[in-house]
PDB file of C-alpha atoms in Angstrom:
ATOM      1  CA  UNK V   1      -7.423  26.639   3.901  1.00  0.00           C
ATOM      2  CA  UNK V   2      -5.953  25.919   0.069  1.00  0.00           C
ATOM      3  CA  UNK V   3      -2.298  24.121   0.154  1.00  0.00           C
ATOM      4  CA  UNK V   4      -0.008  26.335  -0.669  1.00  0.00           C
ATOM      5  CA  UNK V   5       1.832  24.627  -4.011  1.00  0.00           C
ATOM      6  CA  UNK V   6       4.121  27.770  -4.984  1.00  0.00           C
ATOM      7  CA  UNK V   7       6.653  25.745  -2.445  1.00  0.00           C
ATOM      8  CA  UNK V   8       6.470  22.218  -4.713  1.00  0.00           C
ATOM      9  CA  UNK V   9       9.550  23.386  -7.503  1.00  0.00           C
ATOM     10  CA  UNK V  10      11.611  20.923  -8.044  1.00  0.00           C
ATOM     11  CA  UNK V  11      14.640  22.794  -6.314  1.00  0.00           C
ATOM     12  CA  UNK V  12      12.793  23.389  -3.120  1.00  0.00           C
ATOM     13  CA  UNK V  13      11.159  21.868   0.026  1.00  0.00           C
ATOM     14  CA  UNK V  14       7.714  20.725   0.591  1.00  0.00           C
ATOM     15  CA  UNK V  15       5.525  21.578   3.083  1.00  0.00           C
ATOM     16  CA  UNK V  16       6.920  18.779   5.766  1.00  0.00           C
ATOM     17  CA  UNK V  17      10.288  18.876   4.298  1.00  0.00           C
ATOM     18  CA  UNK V  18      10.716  16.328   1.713  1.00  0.00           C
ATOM     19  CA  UNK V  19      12.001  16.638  -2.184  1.00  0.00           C
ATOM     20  CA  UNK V  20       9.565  16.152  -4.720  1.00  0.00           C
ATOM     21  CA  UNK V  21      11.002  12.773  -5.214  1.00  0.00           C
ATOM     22  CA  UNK V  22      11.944  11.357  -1.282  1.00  0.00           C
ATOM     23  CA  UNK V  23       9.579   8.875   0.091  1.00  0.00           C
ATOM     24  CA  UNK V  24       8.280   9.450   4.299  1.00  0.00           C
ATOM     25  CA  UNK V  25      10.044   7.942   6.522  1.00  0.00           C
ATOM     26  CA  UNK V  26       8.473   4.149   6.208  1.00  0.00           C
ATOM     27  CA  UNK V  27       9.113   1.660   8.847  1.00  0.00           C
ATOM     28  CA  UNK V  28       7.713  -2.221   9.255  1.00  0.00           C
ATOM     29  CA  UNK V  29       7.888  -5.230  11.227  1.00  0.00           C
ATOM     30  CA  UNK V  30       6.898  -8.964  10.429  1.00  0.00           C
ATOM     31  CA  UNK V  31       5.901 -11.703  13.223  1.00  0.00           C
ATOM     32  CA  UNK V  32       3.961  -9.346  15.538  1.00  0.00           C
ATOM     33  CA  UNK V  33       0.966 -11.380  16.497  1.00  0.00           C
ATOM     34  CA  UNK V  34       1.575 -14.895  17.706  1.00  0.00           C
ATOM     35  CA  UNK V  35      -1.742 -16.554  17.367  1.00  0.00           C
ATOM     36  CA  UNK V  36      -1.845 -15.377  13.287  1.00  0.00           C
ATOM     37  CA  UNK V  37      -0.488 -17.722  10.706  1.00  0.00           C
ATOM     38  CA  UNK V  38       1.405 -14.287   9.847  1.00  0.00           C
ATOM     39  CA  UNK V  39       1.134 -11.067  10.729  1.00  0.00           C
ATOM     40  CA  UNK V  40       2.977  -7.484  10.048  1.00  0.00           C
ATOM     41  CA  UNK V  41       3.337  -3.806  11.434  1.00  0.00           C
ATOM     42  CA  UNK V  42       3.983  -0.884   8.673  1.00  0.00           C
ATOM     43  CA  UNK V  43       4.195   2.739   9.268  1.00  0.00           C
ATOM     44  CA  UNK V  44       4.432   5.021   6.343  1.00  0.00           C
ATOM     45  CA  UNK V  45       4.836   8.656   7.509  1.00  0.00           C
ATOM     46  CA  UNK V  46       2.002   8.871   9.996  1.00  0.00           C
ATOM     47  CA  UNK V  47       0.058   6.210   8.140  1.00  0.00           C
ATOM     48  CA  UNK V  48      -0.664   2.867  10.207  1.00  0.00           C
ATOM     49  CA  UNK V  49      -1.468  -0.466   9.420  1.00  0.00           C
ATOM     50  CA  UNK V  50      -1.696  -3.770  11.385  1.00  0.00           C
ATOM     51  CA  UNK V  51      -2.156  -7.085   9.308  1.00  0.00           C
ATOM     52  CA  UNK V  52      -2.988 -10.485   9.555  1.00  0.00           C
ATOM     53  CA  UNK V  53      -2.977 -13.528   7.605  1.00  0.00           C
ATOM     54  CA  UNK V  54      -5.383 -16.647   8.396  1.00  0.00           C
ATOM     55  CA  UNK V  55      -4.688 -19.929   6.364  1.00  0.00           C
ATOM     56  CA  UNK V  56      -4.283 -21.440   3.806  1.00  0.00           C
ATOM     57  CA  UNK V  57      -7.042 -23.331   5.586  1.00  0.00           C
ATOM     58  CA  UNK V  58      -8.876 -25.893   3.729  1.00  0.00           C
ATOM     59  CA  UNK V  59     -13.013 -25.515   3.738  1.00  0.00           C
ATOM     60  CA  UNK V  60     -14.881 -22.320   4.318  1.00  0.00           C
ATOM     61  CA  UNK V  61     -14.617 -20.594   0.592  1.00  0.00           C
ATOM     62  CA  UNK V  62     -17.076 -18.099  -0.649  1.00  0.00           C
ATOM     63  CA  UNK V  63     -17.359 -17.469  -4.192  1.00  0.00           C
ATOM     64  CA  UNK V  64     -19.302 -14.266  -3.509  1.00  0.00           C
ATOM     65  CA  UNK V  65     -16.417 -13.242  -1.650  1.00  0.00           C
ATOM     66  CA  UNK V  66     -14.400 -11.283  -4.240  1.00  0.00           C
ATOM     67  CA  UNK V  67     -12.372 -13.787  -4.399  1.00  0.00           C
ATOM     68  CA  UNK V  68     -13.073 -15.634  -7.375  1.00  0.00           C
ATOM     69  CA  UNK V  69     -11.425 -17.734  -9.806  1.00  0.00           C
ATOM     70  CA  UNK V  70     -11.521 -21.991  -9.850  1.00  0.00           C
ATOM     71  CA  UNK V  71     -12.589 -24.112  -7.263  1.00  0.00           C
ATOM     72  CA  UNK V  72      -9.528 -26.065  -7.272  1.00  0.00           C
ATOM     73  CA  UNK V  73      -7.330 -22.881  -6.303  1.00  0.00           C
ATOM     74  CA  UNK V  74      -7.344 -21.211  -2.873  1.00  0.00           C
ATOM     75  CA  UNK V  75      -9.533 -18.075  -2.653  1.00  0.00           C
ATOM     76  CA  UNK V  76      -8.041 -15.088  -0.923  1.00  0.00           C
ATOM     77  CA  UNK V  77     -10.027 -13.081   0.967  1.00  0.00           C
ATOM     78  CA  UNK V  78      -9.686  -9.492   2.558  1.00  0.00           C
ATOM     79  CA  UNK V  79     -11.347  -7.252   5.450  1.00  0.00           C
ATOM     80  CA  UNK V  80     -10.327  -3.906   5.842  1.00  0.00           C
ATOM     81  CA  UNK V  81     -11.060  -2.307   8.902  1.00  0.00           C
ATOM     82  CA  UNK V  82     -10.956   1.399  10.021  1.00  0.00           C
ATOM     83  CA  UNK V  83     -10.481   2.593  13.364  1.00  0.00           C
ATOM     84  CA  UNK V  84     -12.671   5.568  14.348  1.00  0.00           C
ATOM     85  CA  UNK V  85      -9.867   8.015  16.047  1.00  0.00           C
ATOM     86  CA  UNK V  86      -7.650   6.663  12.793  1.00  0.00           C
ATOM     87  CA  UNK V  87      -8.499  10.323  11.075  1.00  0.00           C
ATOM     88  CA  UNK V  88      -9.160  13.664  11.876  1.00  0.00           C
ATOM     89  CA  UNK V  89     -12.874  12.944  12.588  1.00  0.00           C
ATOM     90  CA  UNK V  90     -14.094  10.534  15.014  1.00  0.00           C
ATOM     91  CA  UNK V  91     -15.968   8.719  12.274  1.00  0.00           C
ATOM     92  CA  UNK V  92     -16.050   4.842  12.349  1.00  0.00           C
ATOM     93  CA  UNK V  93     -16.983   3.024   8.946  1.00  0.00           C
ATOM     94  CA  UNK V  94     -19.227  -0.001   8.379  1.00  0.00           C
ATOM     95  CA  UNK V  95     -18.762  -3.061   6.751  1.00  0.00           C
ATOM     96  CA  UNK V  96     -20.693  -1.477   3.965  1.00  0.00           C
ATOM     97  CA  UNK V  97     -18.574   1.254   3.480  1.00  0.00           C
ATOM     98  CA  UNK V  98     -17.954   2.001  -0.091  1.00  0.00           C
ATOM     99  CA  UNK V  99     -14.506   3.521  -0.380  1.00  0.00           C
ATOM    100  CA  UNK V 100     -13.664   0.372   2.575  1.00  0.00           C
ATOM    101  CA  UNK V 101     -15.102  -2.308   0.182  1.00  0.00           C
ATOM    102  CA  UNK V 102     -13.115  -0.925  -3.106  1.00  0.00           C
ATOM    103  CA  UNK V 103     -10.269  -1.230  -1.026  1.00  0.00           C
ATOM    104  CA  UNK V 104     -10.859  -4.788   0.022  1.00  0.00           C
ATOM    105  CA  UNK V 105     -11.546  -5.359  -4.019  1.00  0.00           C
ATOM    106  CA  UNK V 106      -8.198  -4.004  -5.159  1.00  0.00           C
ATOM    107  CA  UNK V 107      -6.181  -5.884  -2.567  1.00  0.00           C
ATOM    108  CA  UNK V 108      -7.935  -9.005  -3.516  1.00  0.00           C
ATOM    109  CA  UNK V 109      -7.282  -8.812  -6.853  1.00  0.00           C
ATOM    110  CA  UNK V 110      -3.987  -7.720  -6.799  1.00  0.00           C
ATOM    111  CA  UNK V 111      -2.582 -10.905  -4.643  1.00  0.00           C
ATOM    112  CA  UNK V 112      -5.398 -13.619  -6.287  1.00  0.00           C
ATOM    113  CA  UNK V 113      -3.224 -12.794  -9.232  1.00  0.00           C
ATOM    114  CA  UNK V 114       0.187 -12.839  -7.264  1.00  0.00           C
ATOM    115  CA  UNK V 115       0.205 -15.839  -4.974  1.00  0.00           C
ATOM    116  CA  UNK V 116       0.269 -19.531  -6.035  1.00  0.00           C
ATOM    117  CA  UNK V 117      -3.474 -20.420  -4.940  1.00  0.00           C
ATOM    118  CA  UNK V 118      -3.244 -23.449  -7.154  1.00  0.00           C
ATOM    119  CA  UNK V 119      -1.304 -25.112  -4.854  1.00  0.00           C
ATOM    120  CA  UNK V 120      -4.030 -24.860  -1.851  1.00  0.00           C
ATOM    121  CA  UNK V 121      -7.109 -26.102  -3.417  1.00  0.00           C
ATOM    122  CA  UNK V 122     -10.144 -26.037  -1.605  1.00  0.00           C
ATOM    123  CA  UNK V 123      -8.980 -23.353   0.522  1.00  0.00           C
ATOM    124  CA  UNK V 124      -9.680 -19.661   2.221  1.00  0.00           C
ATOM    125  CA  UNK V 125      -6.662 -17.126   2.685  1.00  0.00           C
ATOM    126  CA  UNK V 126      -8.138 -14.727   4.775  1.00  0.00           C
ATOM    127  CA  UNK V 127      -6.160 -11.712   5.000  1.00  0.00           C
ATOM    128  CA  UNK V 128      -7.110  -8.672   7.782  1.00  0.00           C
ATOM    129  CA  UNK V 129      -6.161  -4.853   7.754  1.00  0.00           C
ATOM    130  CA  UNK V 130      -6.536  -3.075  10.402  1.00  0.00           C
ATOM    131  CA  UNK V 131      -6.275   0.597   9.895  1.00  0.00           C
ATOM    132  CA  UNK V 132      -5.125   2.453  12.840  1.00  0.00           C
ATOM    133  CA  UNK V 133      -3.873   6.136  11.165  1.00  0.00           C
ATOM    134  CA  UNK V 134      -4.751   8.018   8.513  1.00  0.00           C
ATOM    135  CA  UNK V 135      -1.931   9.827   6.546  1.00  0.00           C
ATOM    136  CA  UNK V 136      -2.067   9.684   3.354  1.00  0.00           C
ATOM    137  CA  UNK V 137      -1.038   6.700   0.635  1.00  0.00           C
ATOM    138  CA  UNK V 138      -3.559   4.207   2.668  1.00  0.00           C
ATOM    139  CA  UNK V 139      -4.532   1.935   0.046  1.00  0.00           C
ATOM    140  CA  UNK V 140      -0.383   1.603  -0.775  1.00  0.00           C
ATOM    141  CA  UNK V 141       0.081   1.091   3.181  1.00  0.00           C
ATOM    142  CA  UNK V 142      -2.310  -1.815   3.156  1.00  0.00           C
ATOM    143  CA  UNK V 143      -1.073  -3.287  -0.134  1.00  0.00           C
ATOM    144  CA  UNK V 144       3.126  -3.623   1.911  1.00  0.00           C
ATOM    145  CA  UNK V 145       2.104  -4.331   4.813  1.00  0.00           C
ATOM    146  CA  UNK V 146      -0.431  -7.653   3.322  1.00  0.00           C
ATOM    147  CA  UNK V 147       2.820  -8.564   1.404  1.00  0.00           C
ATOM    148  CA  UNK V 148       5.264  -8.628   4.379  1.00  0.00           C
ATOM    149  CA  UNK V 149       2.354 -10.724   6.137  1.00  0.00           C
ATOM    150  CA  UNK V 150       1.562 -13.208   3.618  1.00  0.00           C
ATOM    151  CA  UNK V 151       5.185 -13.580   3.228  1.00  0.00           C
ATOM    152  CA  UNK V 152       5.297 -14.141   7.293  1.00  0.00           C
ATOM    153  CA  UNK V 153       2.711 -16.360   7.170  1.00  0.00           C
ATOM    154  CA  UNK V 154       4.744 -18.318   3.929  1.00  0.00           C
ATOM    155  CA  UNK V 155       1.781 -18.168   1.386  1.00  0.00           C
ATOM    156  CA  UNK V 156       4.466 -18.362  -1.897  1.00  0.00           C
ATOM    157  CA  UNK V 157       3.998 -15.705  -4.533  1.00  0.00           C
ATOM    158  CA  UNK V 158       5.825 -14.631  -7.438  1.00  0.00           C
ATOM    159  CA  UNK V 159       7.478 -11.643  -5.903  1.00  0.00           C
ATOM    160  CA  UNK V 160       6.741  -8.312  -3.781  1.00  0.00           C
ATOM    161  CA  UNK V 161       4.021  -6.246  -4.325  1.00  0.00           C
ATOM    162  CA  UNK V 162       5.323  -2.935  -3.729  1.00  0.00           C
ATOM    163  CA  UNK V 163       2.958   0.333  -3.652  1.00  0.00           C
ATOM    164  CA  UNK V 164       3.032   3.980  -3.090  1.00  0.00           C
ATOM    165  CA  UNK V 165       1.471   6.980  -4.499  1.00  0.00           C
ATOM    166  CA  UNK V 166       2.678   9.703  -7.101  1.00  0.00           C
ATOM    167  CA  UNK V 167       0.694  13.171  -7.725  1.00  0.00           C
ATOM    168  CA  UNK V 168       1.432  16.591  -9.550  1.00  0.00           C
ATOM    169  CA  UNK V 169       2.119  19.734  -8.123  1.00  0.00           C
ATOM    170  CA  UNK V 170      -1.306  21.605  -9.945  1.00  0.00           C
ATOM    171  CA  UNK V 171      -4.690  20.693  -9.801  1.00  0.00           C
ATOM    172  CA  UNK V 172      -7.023  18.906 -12.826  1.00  0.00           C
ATOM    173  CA  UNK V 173      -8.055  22.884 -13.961  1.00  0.00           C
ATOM    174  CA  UNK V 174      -4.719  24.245 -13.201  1.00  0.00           C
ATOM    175  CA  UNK V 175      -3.329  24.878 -16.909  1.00  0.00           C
ATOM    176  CA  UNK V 176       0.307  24.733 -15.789  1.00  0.00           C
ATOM    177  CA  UNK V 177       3.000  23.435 -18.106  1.00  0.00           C
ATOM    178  CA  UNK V 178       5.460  23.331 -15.466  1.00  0.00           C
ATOM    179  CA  UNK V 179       3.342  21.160 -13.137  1.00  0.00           C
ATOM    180  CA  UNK V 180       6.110  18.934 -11.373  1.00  0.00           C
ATOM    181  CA  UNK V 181       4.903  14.936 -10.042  1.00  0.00           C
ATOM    182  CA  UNK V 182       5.184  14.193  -6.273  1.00  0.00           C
ATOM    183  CA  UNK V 183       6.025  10.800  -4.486  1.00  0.00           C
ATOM    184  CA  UNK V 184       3.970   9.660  -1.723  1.00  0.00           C
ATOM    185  CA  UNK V 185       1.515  12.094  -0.889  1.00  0.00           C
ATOM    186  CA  UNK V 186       0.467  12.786   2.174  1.00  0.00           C
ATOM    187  CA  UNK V 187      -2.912  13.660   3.594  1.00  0.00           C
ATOM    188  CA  UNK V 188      -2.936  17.550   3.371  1.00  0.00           C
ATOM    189  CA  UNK V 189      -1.654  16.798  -0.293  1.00  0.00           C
ATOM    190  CA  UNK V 190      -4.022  14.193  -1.190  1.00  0.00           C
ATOM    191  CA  UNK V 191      -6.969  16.489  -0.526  1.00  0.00           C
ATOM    192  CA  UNK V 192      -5.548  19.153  -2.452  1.00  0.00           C
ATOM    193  CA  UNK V 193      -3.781  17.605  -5.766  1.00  0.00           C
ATOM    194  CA  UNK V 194      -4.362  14.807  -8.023  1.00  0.00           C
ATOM    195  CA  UNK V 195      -2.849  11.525  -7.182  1.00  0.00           C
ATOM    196  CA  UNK V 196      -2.805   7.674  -7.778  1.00  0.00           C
ATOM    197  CA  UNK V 197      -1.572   4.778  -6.259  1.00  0.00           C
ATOM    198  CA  UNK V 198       0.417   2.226  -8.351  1.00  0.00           C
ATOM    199  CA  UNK V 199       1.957  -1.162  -7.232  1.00  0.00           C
ATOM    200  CA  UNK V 200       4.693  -3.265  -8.790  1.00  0.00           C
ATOM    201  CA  UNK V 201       5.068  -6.728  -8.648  1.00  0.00           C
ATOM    202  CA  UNK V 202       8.973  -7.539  -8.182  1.00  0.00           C
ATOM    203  CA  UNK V 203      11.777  -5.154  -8.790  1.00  0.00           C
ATOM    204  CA  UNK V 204      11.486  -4.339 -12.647  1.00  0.00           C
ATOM    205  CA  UNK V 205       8.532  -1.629 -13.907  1.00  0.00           C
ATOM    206  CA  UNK V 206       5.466  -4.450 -13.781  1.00  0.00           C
ATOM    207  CA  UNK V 207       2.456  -3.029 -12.556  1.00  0.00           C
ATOM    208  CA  UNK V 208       0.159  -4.936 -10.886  1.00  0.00           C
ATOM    209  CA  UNK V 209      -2.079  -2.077  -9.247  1.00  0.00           C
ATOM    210  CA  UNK V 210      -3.315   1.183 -10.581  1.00  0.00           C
ATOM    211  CA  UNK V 211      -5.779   3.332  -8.716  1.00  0.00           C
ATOM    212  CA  UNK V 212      -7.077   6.731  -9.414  1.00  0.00           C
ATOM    213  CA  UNK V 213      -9.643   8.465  -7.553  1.00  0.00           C
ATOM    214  CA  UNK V 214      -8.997  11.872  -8.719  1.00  0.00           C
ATOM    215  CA  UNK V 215      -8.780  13.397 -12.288  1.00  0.00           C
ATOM    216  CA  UNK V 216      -5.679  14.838 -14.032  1.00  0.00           C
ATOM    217  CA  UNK V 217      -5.347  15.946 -17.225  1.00  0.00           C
ATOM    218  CA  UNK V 218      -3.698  13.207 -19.385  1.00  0.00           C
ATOM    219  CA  UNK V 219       0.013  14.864 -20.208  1.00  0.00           C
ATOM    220  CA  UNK V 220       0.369  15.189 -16.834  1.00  0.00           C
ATOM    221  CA  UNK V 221      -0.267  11.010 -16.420  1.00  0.00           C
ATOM    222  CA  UNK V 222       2.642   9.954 -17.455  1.00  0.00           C
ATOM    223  CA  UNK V 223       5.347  11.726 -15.250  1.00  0.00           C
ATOM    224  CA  UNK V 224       3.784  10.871 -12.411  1.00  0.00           C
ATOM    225  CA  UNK V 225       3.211   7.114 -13.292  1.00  0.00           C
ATOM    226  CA  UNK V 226       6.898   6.949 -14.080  1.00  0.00           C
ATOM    227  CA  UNK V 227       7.289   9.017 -10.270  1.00  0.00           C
ATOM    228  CA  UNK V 228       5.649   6.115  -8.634  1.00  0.00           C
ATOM    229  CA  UNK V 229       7.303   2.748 -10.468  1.00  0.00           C
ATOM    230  CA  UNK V 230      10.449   4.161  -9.347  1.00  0.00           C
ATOM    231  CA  UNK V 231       9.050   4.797  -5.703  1.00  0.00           C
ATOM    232  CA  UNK V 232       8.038   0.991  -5.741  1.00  0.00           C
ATOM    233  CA  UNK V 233      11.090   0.105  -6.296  1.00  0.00           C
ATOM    234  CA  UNK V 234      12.539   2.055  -3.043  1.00  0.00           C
ATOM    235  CA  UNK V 235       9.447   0.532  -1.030  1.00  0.00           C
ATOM    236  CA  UNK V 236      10.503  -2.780  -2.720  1.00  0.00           C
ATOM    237  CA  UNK V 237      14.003  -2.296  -0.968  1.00  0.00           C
ATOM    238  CA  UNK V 238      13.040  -1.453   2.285  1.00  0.00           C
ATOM    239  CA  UNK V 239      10.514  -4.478   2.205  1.00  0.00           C
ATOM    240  CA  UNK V 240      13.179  -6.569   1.548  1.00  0.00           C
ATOM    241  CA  UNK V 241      15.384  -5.510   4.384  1.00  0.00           C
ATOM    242  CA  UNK V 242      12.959  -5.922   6.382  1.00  0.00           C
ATOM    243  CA  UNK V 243      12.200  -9.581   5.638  1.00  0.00           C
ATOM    244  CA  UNK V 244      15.804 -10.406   5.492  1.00  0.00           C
ATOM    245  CA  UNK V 245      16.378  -9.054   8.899  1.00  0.00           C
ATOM    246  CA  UNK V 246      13.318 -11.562  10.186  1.00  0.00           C
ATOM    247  CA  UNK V 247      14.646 -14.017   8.680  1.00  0.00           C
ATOM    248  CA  UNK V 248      18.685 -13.501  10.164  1.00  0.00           C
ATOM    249  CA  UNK V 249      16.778 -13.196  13.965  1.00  0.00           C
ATOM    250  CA  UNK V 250      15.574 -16.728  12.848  1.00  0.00           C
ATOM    251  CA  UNK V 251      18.680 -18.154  11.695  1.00  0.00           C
ATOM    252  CA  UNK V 252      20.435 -16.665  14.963  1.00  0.00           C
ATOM    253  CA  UNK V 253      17.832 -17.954  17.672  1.00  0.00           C
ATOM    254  CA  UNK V 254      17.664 -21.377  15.627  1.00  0.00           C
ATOM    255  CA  UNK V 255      21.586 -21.861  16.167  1.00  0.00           C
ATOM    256  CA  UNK V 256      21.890 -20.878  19.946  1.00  0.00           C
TER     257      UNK V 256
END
């Protein structure tokens, strides 16, 4: 059945009762697993996401990896795994899995460039996702809840990498002026409209990721990048919150 858009104006409700501009309700927590080196929880709407980080261990690199860069900087490494009952089919995906391995590409890239590998030379940062729901905004899911973990596990970077999605209201053959964007889409909304997912590294407007899977037509591009830097920055806020409260449990338990 088509999604109904005549409900997306600007004055009016979507379909599960957000604004055109209000983020789902995201959640997170830090510290979960014991035996990782850091590890983090993040729910955003009914999208699910367990990481882990492993290292900075020394030994164990592979160039081939995605990784990349020099040998004398630490190479970070990602696995993204998907749960079979994670979506509305029973469907589990191999290691080979293409959309799976762009993912693992885009997070690689985007935190080789971010954290301070030259300081851990000769070493593997092996970073884990494991998907457990499908909702919508995955790739932005997996992109927060690798930063609160590398952050848990106390990898230095530069700064948050905050990510969500932004789409518009009509489709690529749609020719509607008044197409309005959309932050963080959902899953009945990503199969239906034209989206992206954009991350920003710190609190200003640098981007750090930009994905598109679908086409839209190139007016349209610009409103709904400018949608999504300024849903990073709410992500970036709730991030923070939720490292600062980790880190006040820690003060309090150190003292008593």
């Amino acid at each position: 059945m088509p999604l109904d858009t005549s409900t997306y104006t600007l004055s009016h409700l979507r379909l599960d009762g957000r604004r055109w501009n209000e983020l789902r309700r995201l959640s997170a927590q830090i510290r979960t697993q014991a035996a990782a080196d850091g590890s983090s929880y993040l729910e955003m709407g009914n999208t699910k996401v367990i990481c882990t980080v492993a290292g900075p261990a020394e030994g164990g690199t592979k160039r081939g990896a995605g990784g990349g860069g020099d040998e004398a900087a630490a190479v970070v490494q990602v696995e993204v795994s998907v749960a079979g009952f994670s979506g509305g089919e029973r469907r589990r995906r191999g290691r080979g899995d293409r959309r799976t391995m762009e993912m693992q590409a885009t997070i690689t890239r985007a935190f080789a460039g971010t954290l301070f590998t030259h300081l851990y030379p000769h070493s593997t940062i092996l970073v884990t996702l494991h998907v457990l729901s499908q909702d919508g905004s995955l790739l932005a899911a997996c992109l927060n809840a690798a930063t609160l973990a590398l952050i848990d596990a106390g990898v230095p970077m530069s700064d948050y990498i905050a990510a969500c999605t932004s789409g518009s209201t009509a489709s690529y053959g749609a020719d509607d002026e008044s197409a309005d964007p959309l932050l963080d889409l959902n899953g009945v909304e990503e199969l239906e409209l034209p989206f992206l997912t954009v991350g920003t590294l710190g609190a200003g407007e640098r981007v750090s990721v930009l994905v598109m899977e679908t086409r839209v037509q190139v007016g349209r591009l610009e409103g709904m990048l400018a949608v999504g830097v300024d849903g990073c920055k709410q992500v970036r806020e709730i991030l923070d919150q939720v490292v600062r409260r980790q880190g006040k449990r820690m003060l309090e338990s150190a003292v008593t």
